[in-house]
XYZ file of C-alpha atoms in Angstrom:
447
model
C 29.928 -31.384 -19.880
C 31.666 -29.314 -17.259
C 29.533 -26.328 -17.950
C 26.522 -28.623 -17.427
C 27.671 -29.984 -14.116
C 28.410 -26.455 -13.031
C 24.944 -25.116 -14.066
C 23.209 -28.008 -12.222
C 25.040 -27.245 -9.017
C 24.443 -23.381 -9.305
C 20.647 -23.963 -9.699
C 20.574 -26.479 -6.954
C 22.118 -24.040 -4.645
C 19.911 -21.309 -5.649
C 16.838 -23.561 -5.126
C 17.994 -24.694 -1.829
C 18.641 -21.224 -0.286
C 15.170 -20.105 0.593
C 14.353 -23.679 1.975
C 17.546 -23.860 4.119
C 16.740 -20.382 5.514
C 13.495 -21.826 7.173
C 14.177 -23.107 10.670
C 10.796 -23.199 12.053
C 7.153 -24.409 11.093
C 5.996 -22.452 8.117
C 2.657 -21.037 9.508
C -0.110 -21.256 12.095
C -1.173 -24.679 10.622
C 2.109 -26.181 12.217
C 3.347 -27.710 8.945
C 6.654 -29.310 9.117
C 9.818 -27.503 7.860
C 10.974 -28.721 4.429
C 14.395 -29.556 6.089
C 12.675 -32.462 7.755
C 12.083 -34.036 4.401
C 15.264 -32.902 2.543
C 17.248 -36.275 2.604
C 14.690 -38.564 4.005
C 13.460 -41.001 1.437
C 12.138 -44.665 1.568
C 13.156 -46.509 -1.614
C 11.528 -49.693 -0.451
C 12.555 -53.142 -1.662
C 11.306 -53.486 -5.248
C 12.075 -51.965 -8.707
C 8.676 -50.164 -8.559
C 9.769 -48.054 -5.517
C 13.602 -47.858 -6.300
C 13.848 -46.764 -9.764
C 10.605 -44.524 -10.042
C 11.268 -42.061 -7.128
C 8.647 -39.413 -8.127
C 7.869 -38.572 -4.521
C 5.860 -35.453 -5.443
C 3.387 -37.532 -7.295
C 2.882 -39.769 -4.127
C 1.940 -36.970 -1.822
C -1.770 -36.359 -1.216
C -1.897 -33.959 1.788
C -2.599 -30.439 0.729
C -1.442 -28.705 4.128
C 2.176 -29.583 3.556
C 5.455 -28.369 2.270
C 8.768 -30.307 1.560
C 11.827 -30.676 -0.739
C 13.546 -33.886 -1.371
C 17.018 -34.314 -3.066
C 18.281 -37.539 -4.060
C 19.851 -39.640 -6.685
C 22.016 -42.984 -7.190
C 25.511 -43.984 -8.353
C 25.614 -47.357 -9.977
C 28.348 -49.785 -11.190
C 27.513 -52.650 -13.588
C 29.360 -55.753 -14.733
C 28.402 -58.370 -17.237
C 29.451 -61.751 -18.414
C 28.093 -62.873 -21.792
C 27.399 -66.132 -23.682
C 26.178 -64.745 -27.012
C 25.725 -66.899 -30.319
C 27.689 -69.820 -28.592
C 30.554 -67.896 -27.589
C 31.898 -65.720 -24.878
C 34.585 -63.149 -24.535
C 37.882 -62.651 -22.574
C 37.589 -60.884 -19.282
C 38.235 -57.088 -19.613
C 36.883 -56.876 -23.134
C 35.824 -53.230 -23.873
C 32.247 -52.625 -22.469
C 31.998 -56.389 -21.873
C 33.051 -58.871 -19.072
C 34.347 -55.709 -17.116
C 33.100 -53.300 -14.452
C 31.644 -50.095 -15.889
C 30.276 -46.970 -14.294
C 26.653 -47.641 -15.383
C 25.013 -44.486 -14.411
C 24.625 -41.584 -11.985
C 21.428 -39.748 -11.662
C 19.972 -36.601 -9.668
C 16.493 -36.334 -8.429
C 14.627 -33.445 -7.073
C 11.132 -33.396 -5.810
C 9.202 -30.529 -4.220
C 5.526 -30.165 -2.811
C 3.823 -26.952 -1.599
C 0.215 -26.440 -0.914
C -0.825 -28.884 -3.834
C 1.976 -27.694 -6.239
C 4.319 -30.475 -7.262
C 7.733 -30.440 -9.050
C 9.590 -33.537 -9.977
C 12.721 -34.281 -12.254
C 15.355 -36.749 -12.884
C 18.440 -36.237 -14.993
C 20.762 -39.343 -15.951
C 24.377 -39.514 -16.841
C 25.860 -42.734 -18.549
C 29.571 -41.949 -18.459
C 30.669 -45.316 -20.081
C 29.126 -44.273 -23.254
C 29.032 -40.438 -23.035
C 25.391 -39.996 -22.806
C 23.076 -38.027 -20.752
C 19.427 -36.915 -20.762
C 16.342 -36.030 -18.870
C 14.111 -39.044 -17.934
C 11.203 -36.987 -16.612
C 10.487 -33.327 -15.542
C 7.096 -32.058 -14.769
C 5.059 -29.734 -12.554
C 1.680 -30.582 -11.191
C -1.233 -29.704 -8.973
C -3.148 -31.792 -6.434
C -6.760 -30.510 -6.793
C -8.073 -33.026 -4.427
C -6.695 -36.058 -2.671
C -8.031 -38.012 -5.567
C -7.385 -35.721 -8.478
C -3.852 -34.869 -9.919
C -2.568 -33.108 -13.014
C 1.088 -33.339 -14.311
C 2.463 -31.203 -17.109
C 5.724 -31.738 -18.628
C 7.768 -34.734 -19.394
C 5.813 -37.329 -17.582
C 5.302 -41.198 -17.687
C 2.756 -42.413 -20.286
C -0.193 -44.145 -18.390
C -0.049 -47.420 -20.364
C -0.293 -50.972 -19.163
C 1.343 -52.095 -15.887
C 2.559 -49.032 -13.782
C 5.084 -47.985 -12.743
C 6.646 -51.103 -14.445
C 5.849 -54.408 -15.993
C 9.045 -55.821 -14.811
C 10.860 -56.692 -11.478
C 14.448 -56.888 -12.812
C 17.180 -54.234 -13.720
C 16.151 -55.378 -17.226
C 12.541 -54.513 -18.456
C 10.120 -56.723 -20.283
C 10.058 -56.686 -24.136
C 7.410 -53.949 -24.358
C 9.868 -51.400 -22.874
C 12.086 -51.951 -26.072
C 9.166 -50.999 -28.276
C 8.184 -47.834 -26.374
C 5.366 -49.488 -24.387
C 6.909 -49.827 -20.755
C 8.090 -46.859 -18.813
C 7.676 -44.539 -21.754
C 7.826 -40.602 -21.212
C 6.570 -37.903 -23.540
C 5.876 -34.279 -23.485
C 2.344 -33.186 -22.557
C -0.138 -33.837 -19.536
C -1.477 -36.619 -17.572
C -4.621 -36.291 -15.469
C -5.273 -39.038 -12.908
C -8.593 -39.363 -11.107
C -9.582 -41.935 -8.369
C -13.308 -42.684 -8.162
C -15.156 -45.262 -6.186
C -12.407 -47.957 -6.362
C -11.247 -46.882 -9.965
C -8.322 -45.059 -11.210
C -8.777 -43.194 -14.568
C -6.106 -41.518 -16.640
C -6.419 -39.116 -19.596
C -3.219 -38.070 -21.196
C -2.163 -36.030 -24.276
C 1.424 -35.657 -25.617
C 2.290 -33.253 -28.239
C 5.833 -34.795 -28.755
C 8.117 -37.459 -27.646
C 10.627 -36.270 -24.906
C 13.468 -34.033 -26.083
C 16.768 -35.658 -26.928
C 19.696 -35.439 -24.652
C 23.482 -35.582 -25.585
C 25.232 -38.537 -26.957
C 28.531 -39.569 -28.587
C 27.836 -40.017 -32.404
C 30.126 -42.935 -32.679
C 27.496 -44.886 -30.793
C 24.238 -43.733 -32.801
C 22.230 -41.081 -34.156
C 21.622 -37.841 -32.082
C 17.759 -38.490 -31.756
C 18.526 -41.731 -29.983
C 19.954 -39.845 -26.943
C 16.913 -40.470 -24.738
C 15.603 -42.675 -21.765
C 12.620 -44.385 -23.456
C 12.400 -45.923 -26.887
C 10.715 -43.936 -29.496
C 10.375 -43.732 -33.303
C 13.273 -41.501 -34.106
C 14.500 -40.111 -37.429
C 17.526 -41.692 -39.315
C 18.836 -40.788 -42.637
C 16.185 -41.822 -45.398
C 13.527 -42.483 -42.778
C 12.824 -39.227 -40.806
C 9.762 -40.178 -38.897
C 8.898 -39.030 -35.497
C 6.182 -39.541 -33.005
C 3.716 -36.790 -32.105
C 0.137 -35.913 -30.931
C -0.308 -39.023 -28.725
C -3.598 -39.661 -26.783
C -3.853 -42.224 -23.829
C -6.837 -43.468 -21.955
C -6.442 -45.978 -18.987
C -8.855 -47.351 -16.541
C -7.996 -49.653 -13.672
C -10.162 -51.319 -10.957
C -8.321 -51.098 -7.631
C -8.271 -53.902 -4.989
C -6.894 -54.045 -1.709
C -3.668 -55.417 -2.904
C -3.551 -54.925 -6.760
C -5.610 -54.017 -9.864
C -6.950 -54.977 -13.186
C -7.152 -52.602 -16.117
C -7.339 -51.619 -19.646
C -5.316 -49.352 -21.773
C -5.555 -47.524 -25.084
C -3.073 -45.417 -27.053
C -2.769 -43.732 -30.334
C -0.252 -41.414 -32.078
C 0.865 -39.933 -35.337
C 3.944 -41.118 -37.036
C 5.019 -37.897 -39.021
C 7.476 -38.015 -41.663
C 9.382 -34.811 -41.611
C 10.702 -35.029 -45.151
C 7.300 -35.763 -46.996
C 4.720 -34.636 -44.316
C 3.151 -38.104 -44.662
C 1.132 -39.123 -41.563
C 0.975 -42.814 -40.384
C -0.529 -43.804 -37.211
C 0.072 -46.296 -34.370
C -2.552 -48.051 -32.214
C -1.934 -49.875 -29.184
C -3.999 -51.651 -26.381
C -3.441 -53.495 -23.245
C -5.030 -55.401 -20.576
C -3.110 -56.035 -17.114
C -3.535 -57.664 -13.792
C -1.291 -57.326 -10.842
C -1.650 -58.479 -7.257
C 0.000 -59.176 -4.015
C -0.329 -62.280 -1.844
C 1.687 -61.765 1.232
C 5.251 -61.824 0.047
C 4.308 -62.785 -3.484
C 3.685 -60.385 -6.417
C 2.303 -61.207 -9.752
C 2.398 -58.929 -12.831
C 0.769 -59.993 -16.009
C -0.046 -58.283 -19.321
C -1.342 -58.841 -22.893
C -0.873 -56.102 -25.268
C -1.271 -55.387 -29.061
C 0.157 -52.665 -31.268
C -0.013 -51.588 -34.907
C 1.895 -49.042 -37.022
C -0.521 -48.342 -39.810
C 0.604 -46.803 -43.093
C 4.032 -45.558 -41.846
C 6.276 -44.694 -44.815
C 10.021 -43.644 -45.293
C 11.384 -40.673 -47.277
C 10.925 -42.555 -50.441
C 7.192 -42.879 -49.706
C 7.525 -46.691 -49.358
C 5.296 -48.305 -46.674
C 7.266 -49.899 -43.906
C 6.942 -53.395 -42.306
C 9.009 -52.300 -39.558
C 9.835 -48.921 -37.887
C 13.165 -47.613 -36.489
C 13.336 -47.025 -32.720
C 16.285 -45.818 -30.544
C 17.224 -44.885 -27.095
C 20.258 -44.428 -24.676
C 22.395 -42.959 -27.625
C 22.781 -46.232 -29.253
C 21.962 -47.103 -32.733
C 18.388 -47.653 -33.972
C 16.937 -51.064 -34.596
C 14.053 -52.597 -36.534
C 10.621 -52.981 -34.698
C 8.013 -54.951 -36.415
C 5.060 -52.876 -37.367
C 2.463 -55.005 -35.905
C 2.829 -57.504 -32.932
C 1.298 -58.788 -29.862
C 2.980 -59.470 -26.453
C 2.318 -61.551 -23.577
C 4.310 -60.745 -20.336
C 4.262 -62.699 -16.859
C 6.308 -61.921 -13.827
C 6.555 -63.264 -10.281
C 8.569 -62.200 -7.285
C 8.870 -63.251 -3.721
C 10.337 -61.279 -0.760
C 12.657 -62.889 1.791
C 13.237 -60.754 4.849
C 16.671 -61.429 6.335
C 18.849 -60.005 9.019
C 22.372 -60.460 7.718
C 24.224 -57.284 8.881
C 22.973 -54.519 6.716
C 21.081 -56.779 4.186
C 17.306 -56.621 5.158
C 15.535 -58.131 2.006
C 16.050 -60.316 -0.968
C 13.521 -60.354 -3.631
C 13.731 -63.291 -6.046
C 11.863 -62.917 -9.365
C 11.428 -64.220 -12.974
C 10.050 -62.072 -15.813
C 9.118 -63.600 -19.189
C 7.905 -61.995 -22.447
C 6.724 -63.591 -25.732
C 6.464 -61.351 -28.730
C 4.427 -62.526 -31.727
C 4.891 -60.443 -34.890
C 2.476 -60.341 -37.717
C 4.836 -59.251 -40.581
C 5.925 -61.192 -43.562
C 8.754 -61.074 -46.033
C 9.111 -62.610 -49.521
C 12.188 -64.538 -50.206
C 12.736 -66.631 -53.348
C 8.977 -66.737 -54.235
C 8.051 -67.858 -50.760
C 6.539 -65.606 -47.878
C 8.156 -66.025 -44.607
C 6.665 -64.851 -41.305
C 8.742 -62.644 -38.876
C 10.450 -64.783 -36.239
C 8.947 -64.321 -32.414
C 11.128 -62.703 -29.827
C 11.491 -64.366 -26.289
C 12.853 -62.796 -23.157
C 13.301 -64.542 -19.808
C 15.081 -62.806 -16.895
C 15.266 -64.735 -13.506
C 17.199 -62.770 -10.893
C 17.173 -61.225 -7.385
C 17.302 -57.773 -5.808
C 19.377 -57.519 -2.603
C 18.524 -54.586 -0.298
C 21.152 -53.413 2.166
C 20.774 -49.981 3.749
C 21.048 -47.576 0.865
C 22.887 -50.074 -1.381
C 20.870 -52.187 -3.817
C 22.238 -55.024 -5.917
C 20.363 -56.561 -8.951
C 21.708 -59.907 -9.915
C 20.116 -61.009 -13.215
C 20.446 -63.998 -15.729
C 18.942 -62.311 -18.811
C 18.200 -64.785 -21.566
C 16.741 -63.835 -25.052
C 16.064 -65.053 -28.424
C 15.748 -62.289 -31.167
C 16.266 -59.687 -28.351
C 18.246 -56.514 -29.512
C 20.310 -56.194 -26.447
C 21.147 -59.818 -26.042
C 23.366 -60.466 -28.944
C 26.889 -60.054 -30.182
C 25.345 -57.774 -32.828
C 23.399 -55.067 -30.994
C 19.946 -54.066 -32.226
C 19.598 -54.825 -36.112
C 16.689 -56.918 -37.120
C 15.953 -58.948 -33.871
C 12.674 -57.128 -33.174
C 11.802 -56.859 -36.874
C 12.122 -59.911 -39.104
C 14.294 -61.742 -36.648
C 17.927 -62.840 -37.020
C 18.807 -64.589 -40.264
C 20.809 -67.862 -40.417
C 23.920 -65.753 -40.594
C 22.921 -63.408 -37.671
C 25.409 -60.799 -38.631
C 23.975 -60.056 -41.983
C 20.535 -58.808 -43.215
C 17.714 -60.842 -44.197
C 17.864 -61.714 -47.950
C 17.503 -64.450 -50.540
C 20.529 -66.092 -49.529
C 20.129 -65.480 -45.673
C 16.551 -66.393 -44.812
C 15.006 -65.889 -41.290
C 16.426 -68.376 -38.900
C 13.750 -70.613 -37.213
C 16.362 -71.483 -34.596
C 17.938 -68.365 -33.670
C 20.177 -68.632 -30.712
C 19.222 -68.355 -27.078
C 21.833 -65.819 -25.681
C 22.528 -65.318 -21.980
C 23.973 -62.336 -20.108
C 24.892 -62.546 -16.408
C 24.378 -58.867 -15.173
C 25.270 -57.438 -11.684
C 24.339 -53.969 -11.080
C 25.346 -52.325 -7.768
C 23.919 -49.006 -6.718
C 24.035 -46.534 -3.863
C 20.711 -44.710 -3.770
C 20.630 -41.447 -1.480
């Protein structure tokens, strides 16, 4: 870890030397010096601007050169009421303050050439990885190409959520997903089109193996290999079209990729589609989306067809995800400008997702449908100078992160009557799985 820190610092200094040596305009076109942009960033007052920096992608002026360096340091505390019980204050990783994450961001732009990357560290569970890292070129103010680890153009962008949490699509790899490949964006007569191809999912980072398999050390959820089930995602194609309005958009997204078994060479396939609508009315923002996905003919190492796949991220253990499902998300927010010392804005919001699964399992001669998943997150984002604080009351039913038993079968069959055990003849799917609640406060300094 220490070597990694030293390497990052060394390359950052090398990259900065030529920039810092420039003390005057660059040429006869009177472009500004990169120094004027080095630490100037506007993170706005919403998740869409705060968590997804990517300043290089936002630049449309060809005749400019700049460098931006930034990042964030975040603390987190939670208080849980899971499966009808809570836990004493100071319980390990629960009901205590933890160092959530720190990240480093570098963005650069020069004559149409772009560079953007973000690297994240999660000290509490000893995991770190690259969120994104790409180079790009701005052909015209309306045409941009990114190549590298870049965000998948699917559904609501940049997020389907307002809260520190995501909506349920994130937990199945369909919100803020990142892959290795290229993404071409073209604006034309009030429309925005995306064509993207990704050879593989993003490379794994480093994690502590006591938390999960090595392949789960990543930012976004993907199908990852586990013993007996060595499937991976590859050769992904995305098409997206959105009609742009003055204050929002409506659009359609399509996605497909292979699910390749590294042991047997069998190839299954995922198909996904989404329609979305987002708009602003003054201080109000509405996000809405309906999506469907299907993993067709995905098999494990024993060549058994699967009714759920294994997905993982953040260095934690993998969990079941139903092979076929539809999701419906709705989010509403309202901005309240204030002048309370450094506090300048409070955004209140509510995000909700319903996940309908189409899988079935046979128990004692009777077929049982997979139980649905609900996720409701009311909360607020408080903006005060460079400090941002999320206060969320995350509630879920069959949600893998909102349970005393992380992951498991929540997004697959759904929890059993005994939520701690697998589904079986003596432990059928619960029709009344617990609604769990987690108060989450995330305090961050963004620079």
